[in-house]
Short mmCIF file of C-alpha atoms and ligand atoms in Angstrom, two decimals:
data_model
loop_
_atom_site.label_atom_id
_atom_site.label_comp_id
_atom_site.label_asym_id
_atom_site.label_seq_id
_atom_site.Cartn_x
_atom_site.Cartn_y
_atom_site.Cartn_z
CA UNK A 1 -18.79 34.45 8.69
CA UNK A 2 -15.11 34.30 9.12
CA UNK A 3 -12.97 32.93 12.29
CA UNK A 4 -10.93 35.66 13.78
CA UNK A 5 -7.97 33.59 12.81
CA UNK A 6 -9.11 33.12 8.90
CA UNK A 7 -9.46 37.27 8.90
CA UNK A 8 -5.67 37.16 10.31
CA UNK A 9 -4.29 35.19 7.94
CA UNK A 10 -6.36 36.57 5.00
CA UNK A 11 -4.94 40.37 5.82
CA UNK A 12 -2.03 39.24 7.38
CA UNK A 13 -1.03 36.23 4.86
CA UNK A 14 2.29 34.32 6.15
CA UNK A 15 4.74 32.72 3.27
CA UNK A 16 3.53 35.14 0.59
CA UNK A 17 4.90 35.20 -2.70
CA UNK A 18 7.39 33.01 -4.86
CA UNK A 19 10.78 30.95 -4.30
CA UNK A 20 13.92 31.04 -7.45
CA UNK A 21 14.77 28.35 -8.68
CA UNK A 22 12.09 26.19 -6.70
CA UNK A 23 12.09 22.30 -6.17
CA UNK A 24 8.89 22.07 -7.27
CA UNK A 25 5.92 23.59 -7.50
CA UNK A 26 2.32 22.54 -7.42
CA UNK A 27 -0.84 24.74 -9.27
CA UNK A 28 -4.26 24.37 -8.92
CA UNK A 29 -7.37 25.80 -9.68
CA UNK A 30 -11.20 24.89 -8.90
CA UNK A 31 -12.94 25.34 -12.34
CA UNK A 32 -16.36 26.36 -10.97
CA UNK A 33 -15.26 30.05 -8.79
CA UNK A 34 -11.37 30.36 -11.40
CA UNK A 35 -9.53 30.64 -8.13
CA UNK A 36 -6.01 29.53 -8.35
CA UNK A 37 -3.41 28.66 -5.91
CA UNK A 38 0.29 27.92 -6.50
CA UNK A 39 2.77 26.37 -4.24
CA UNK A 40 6.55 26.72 -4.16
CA UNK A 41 8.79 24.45 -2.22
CA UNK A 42 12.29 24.71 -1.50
CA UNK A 43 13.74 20.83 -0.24
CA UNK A 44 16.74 20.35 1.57
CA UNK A 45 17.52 16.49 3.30
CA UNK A 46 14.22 15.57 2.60
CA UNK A 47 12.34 18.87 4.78
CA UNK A 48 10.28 21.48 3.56
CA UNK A 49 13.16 24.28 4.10
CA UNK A 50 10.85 26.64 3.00
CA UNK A 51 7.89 27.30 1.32
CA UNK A 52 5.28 30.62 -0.72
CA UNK A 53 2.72 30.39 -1.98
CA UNK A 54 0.19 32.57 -4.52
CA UNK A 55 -3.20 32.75 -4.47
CA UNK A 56 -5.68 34.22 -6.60
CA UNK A 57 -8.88 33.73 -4.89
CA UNK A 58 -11.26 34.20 -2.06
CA UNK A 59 -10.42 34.88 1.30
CA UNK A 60 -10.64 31.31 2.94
CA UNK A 61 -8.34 30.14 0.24
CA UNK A 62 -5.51 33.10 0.96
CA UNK A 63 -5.93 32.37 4.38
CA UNK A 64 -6.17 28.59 4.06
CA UNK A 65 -2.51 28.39 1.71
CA UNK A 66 -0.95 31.30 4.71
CA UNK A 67 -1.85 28.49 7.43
CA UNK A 68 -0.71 25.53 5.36
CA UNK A 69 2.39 26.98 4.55
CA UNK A 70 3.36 27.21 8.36
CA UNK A 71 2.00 24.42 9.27
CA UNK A 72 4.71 22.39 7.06
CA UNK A 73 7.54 24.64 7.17
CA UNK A 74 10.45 22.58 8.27
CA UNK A 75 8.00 19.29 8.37
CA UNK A 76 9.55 16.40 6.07
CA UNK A 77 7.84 15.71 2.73
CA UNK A 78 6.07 12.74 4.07
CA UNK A 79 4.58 14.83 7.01
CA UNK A 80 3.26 17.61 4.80
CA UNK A 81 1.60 15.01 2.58
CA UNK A 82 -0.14 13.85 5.38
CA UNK A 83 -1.47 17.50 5.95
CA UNK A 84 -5.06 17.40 5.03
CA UNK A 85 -7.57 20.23 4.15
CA UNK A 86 -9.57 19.20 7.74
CA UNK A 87 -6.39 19.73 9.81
CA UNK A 88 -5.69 23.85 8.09
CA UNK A 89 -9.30 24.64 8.46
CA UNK A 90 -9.54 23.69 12.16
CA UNK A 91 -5.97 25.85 12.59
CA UNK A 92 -7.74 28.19 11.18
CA UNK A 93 -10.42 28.19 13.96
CA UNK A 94 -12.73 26.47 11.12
CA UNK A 95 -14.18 27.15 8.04
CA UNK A 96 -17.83 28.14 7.49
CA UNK A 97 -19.02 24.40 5.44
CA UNK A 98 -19.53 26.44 1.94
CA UNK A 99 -15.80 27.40 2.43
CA UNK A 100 -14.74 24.02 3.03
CA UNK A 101 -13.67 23.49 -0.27
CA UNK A 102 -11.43 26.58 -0.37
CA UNK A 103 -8.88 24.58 1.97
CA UNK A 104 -8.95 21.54 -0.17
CA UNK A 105 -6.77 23.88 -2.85
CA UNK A 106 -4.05 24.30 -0.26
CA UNK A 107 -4.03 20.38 0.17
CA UNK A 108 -3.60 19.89 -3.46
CA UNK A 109 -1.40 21.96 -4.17
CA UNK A 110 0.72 20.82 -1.32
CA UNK A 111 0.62 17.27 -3.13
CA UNK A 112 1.29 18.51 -6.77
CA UNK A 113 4.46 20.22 -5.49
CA UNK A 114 5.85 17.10 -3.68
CA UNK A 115 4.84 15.60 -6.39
CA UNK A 116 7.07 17.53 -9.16
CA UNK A 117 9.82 17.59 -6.37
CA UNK A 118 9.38 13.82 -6.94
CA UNK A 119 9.37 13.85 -10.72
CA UNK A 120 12.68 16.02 -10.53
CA UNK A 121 14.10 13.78 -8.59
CA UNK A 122 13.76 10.74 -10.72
CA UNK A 123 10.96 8.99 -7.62
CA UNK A 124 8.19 7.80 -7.88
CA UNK A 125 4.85 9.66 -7.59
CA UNK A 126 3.17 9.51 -4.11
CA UNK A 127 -0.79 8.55 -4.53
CA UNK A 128 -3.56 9.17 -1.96
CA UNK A 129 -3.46 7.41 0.75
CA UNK A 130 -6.45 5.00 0.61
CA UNK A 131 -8.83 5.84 3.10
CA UNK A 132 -8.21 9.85 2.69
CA UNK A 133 -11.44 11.76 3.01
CA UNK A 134 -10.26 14.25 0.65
CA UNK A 135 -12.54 16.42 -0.87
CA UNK A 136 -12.39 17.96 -4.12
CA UNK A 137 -11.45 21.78 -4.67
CA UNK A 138 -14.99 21.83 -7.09
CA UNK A 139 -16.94 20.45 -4.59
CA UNK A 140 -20.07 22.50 -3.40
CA UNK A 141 -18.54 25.74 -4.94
CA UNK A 142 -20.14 29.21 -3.66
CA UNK A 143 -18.60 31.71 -3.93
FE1 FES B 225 -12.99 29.69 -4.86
FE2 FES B 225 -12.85 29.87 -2.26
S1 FES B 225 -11.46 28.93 -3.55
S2 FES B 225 -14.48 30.45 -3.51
#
């Protein structure tokens, strides 16, 4: 069911585990399957200087939040908000379409760590760009 590369990531996961003292930090969950995801980001000049993460869930998610997590390491904050759950899962090899949703955690939690970065900072919140296809983490939940 699985891409070679999702099975990689999944045993292999990149960017596992928690930063001290992070700049912010972004946790979600999808309510329907309890899996949760949590994002740590360390910011320096505006770039992603580094980044964990910690998942609780399935294996598309684990591997989903492994590929995100390099795929914005060293990207600036705008760049990694632009990262969208489509983008991981074809990194990934794609995602079979029930696990779809699975990737969509990685993409929010990306956001709701830039987002308390933001907070911290004293900015403004960044919104959705209008136009974004973005699914929900809920959506079409098997598990
Ligand atoms: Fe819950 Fe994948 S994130 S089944």
């Amino acid at each position: 069911m699985y891409s070679e590369k999702v099975m990689e990531h999944f045993m292999n996961p990149r960017n596992q585990g928690e930063i001290e003292n992070p700049d912010g930090v972004g946790e979600v969950g999808n309510p329907k399957c309890g899996d949760i995801m949590k994002i740590f980001l360390k910011v320096k000049d505006d770039r992603i200087e580094d980044v964990q993460f910690q998942t609780f869930g399935c294996g598309a998610a684990v591997a989903s939040s492994s590929m995100a997590t390099e795929l914005i390491k060293g990207k600036t904050l705008e760049e990694a908000w632009d990262l969208s759950n489509k983008a991981v899962a074809e990194a990934l090899g794609g995602l079979p379409p029930v696990k779809m949703h699975c990737s969509v955690l990685a993409e929010e939690g990306i956001h709701k760590a830039i987002n308390d970065y933001r907070v911290k900072q004293g900015l403004e919140l960044w919104k959705e760009k209008p136009g974004a296809s973005h699914a929900h983490a809920d959506d079409a939940c098997e598990i």
